[in-house]
XYZ file of C-alpha atoms in Angstrom:
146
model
C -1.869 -1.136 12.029
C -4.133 0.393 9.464
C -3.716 3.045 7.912
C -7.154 4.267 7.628
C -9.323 4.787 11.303
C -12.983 5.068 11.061
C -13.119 8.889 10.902
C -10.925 8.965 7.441
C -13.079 6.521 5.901
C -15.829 8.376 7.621
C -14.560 11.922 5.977
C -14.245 10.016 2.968
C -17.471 8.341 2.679
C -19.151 11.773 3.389
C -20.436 11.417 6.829
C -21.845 9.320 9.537
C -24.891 8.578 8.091
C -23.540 7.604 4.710
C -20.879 5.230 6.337
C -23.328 3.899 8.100
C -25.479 3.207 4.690
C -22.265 1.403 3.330
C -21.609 -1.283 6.355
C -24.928 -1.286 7.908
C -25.834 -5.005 6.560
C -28.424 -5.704 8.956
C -30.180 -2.177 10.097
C -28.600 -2.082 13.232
C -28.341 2.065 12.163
C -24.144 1.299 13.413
C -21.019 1.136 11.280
C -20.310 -2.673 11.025
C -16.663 -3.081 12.151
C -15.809 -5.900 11.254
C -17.239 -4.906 7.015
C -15.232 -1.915 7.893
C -12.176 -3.176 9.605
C -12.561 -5.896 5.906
C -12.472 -3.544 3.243
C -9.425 -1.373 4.819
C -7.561 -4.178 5.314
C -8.449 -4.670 1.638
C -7.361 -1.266 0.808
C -4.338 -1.456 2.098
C -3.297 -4.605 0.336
C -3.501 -3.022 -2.624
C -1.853 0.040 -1.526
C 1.261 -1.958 -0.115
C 0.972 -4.200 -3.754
C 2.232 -0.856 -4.964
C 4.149 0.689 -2.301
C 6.469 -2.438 -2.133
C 8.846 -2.126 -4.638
C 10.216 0.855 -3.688
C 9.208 1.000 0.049
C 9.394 -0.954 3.177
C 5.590 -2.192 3.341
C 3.544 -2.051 5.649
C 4.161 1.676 6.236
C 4.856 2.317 10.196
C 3.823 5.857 10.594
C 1.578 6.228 7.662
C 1.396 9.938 6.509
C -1.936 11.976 5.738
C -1.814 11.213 1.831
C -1.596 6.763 2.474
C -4.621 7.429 5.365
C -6.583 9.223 2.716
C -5.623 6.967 -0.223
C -6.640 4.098 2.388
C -9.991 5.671 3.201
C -10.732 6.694 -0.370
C -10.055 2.993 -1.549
C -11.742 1.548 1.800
C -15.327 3.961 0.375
C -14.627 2.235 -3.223
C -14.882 -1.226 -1.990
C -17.766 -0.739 0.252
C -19.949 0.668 -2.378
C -18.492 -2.162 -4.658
C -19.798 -4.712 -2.689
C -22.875 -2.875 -2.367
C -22.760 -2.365 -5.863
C -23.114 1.343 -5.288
C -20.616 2.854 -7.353
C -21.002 5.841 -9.279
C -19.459 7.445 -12.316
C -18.166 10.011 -9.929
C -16.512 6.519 -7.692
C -15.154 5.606 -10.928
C -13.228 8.394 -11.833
C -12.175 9.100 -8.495
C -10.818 5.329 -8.140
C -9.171 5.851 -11.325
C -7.221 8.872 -9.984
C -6.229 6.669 -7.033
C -4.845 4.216 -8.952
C -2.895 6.245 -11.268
C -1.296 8.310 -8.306
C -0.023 5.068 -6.872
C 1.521 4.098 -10.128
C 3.497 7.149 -10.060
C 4.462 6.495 -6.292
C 5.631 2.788 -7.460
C 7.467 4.543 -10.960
C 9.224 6.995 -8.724
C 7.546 9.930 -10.141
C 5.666 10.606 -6.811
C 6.592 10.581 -3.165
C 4.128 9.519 -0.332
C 5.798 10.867 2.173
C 8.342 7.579 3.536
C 11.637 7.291 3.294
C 12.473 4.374 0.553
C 13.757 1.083 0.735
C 17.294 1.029 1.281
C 19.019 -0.288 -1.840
C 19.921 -4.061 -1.971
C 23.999 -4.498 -2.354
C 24.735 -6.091 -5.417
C 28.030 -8.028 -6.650
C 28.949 -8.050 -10.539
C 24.782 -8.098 -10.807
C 24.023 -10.854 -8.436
C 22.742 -10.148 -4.989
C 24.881 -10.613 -2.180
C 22.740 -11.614 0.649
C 25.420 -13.339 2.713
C 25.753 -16.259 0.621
C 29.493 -17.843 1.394
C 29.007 -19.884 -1.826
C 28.699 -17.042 -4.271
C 31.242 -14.803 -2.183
C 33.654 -17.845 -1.785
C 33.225 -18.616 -5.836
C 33.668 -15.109 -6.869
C 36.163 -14.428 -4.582
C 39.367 -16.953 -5.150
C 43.074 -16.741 -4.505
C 43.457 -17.914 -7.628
C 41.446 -14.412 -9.299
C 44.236 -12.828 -7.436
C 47.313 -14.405 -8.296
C 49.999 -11.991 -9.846
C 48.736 -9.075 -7.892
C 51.166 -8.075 -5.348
């Protein structure tokens, strides 16, 4: 599932008409779905790229902040391609980008619950490997205890 619809990016492109501008290839005077459908799945790639470390990606019930992070990044790429972009679409991008590198520091919660912490063994993960349990776990390391 997406996390952006067509009425975020919509919102987020300003309107109908200007969505319309962005994916309209061919003058039909429609939103192109499948340019649309494209550059959110696009968008959220690179949100999950940052979500991942610290989240379980992709995010099931998405809340408001990751559908307007997904349409705000969706509007980016579409004028990208149509090599609209303004200062304004720069600086706005940036923003983007440097809230999601808080999410992925820690500093800043979307919204999700995190990924569950991995269990670890003297600093290896322990993912059900008999070796490593069978080899750090010996009768011998417990000889004399009683």
């Amino acid at each position: 599932m997406a996390y952006a619809d067509e009425e975020n990016v919509e919102r987020a492109a300003g309107g109908r008409k200007k969505l319309i501008q962005l994916t309209d290839l061919e003058n039909a005077n429609e939103v192109n779905q499948e340019l649309l459908l494209d550059a959110v799945a696009e968008a959220d790639s690179w949100i999950n790229s940052y979500l991942e470390p610290r989240y379980v990606v992709p995010i099931a019930t998405p809340p408001e902040v990751i559908r307007r992070v997904s349409a705000q990044l969706t509007v980016y790429i579409l004028k990208q391609r149509r090599e609209a972009l303004t200062d304004a679409d720069q600086t706005r991008f940036e923003d983007v980008i440097t809230w999601l590198q808080g999410v992925r520091r820690g500093e800043i919660s979307p919204g999700v619950d995190p990924r569950p912490p991995e269990s670890t063994f003297a600093g290896q993960t322990v993912r059900g490997d008999r070796e490593l349990i069978d080899h750090a776990l010996t009768r011998d390391k417990f000889e004399g205890f009683t």
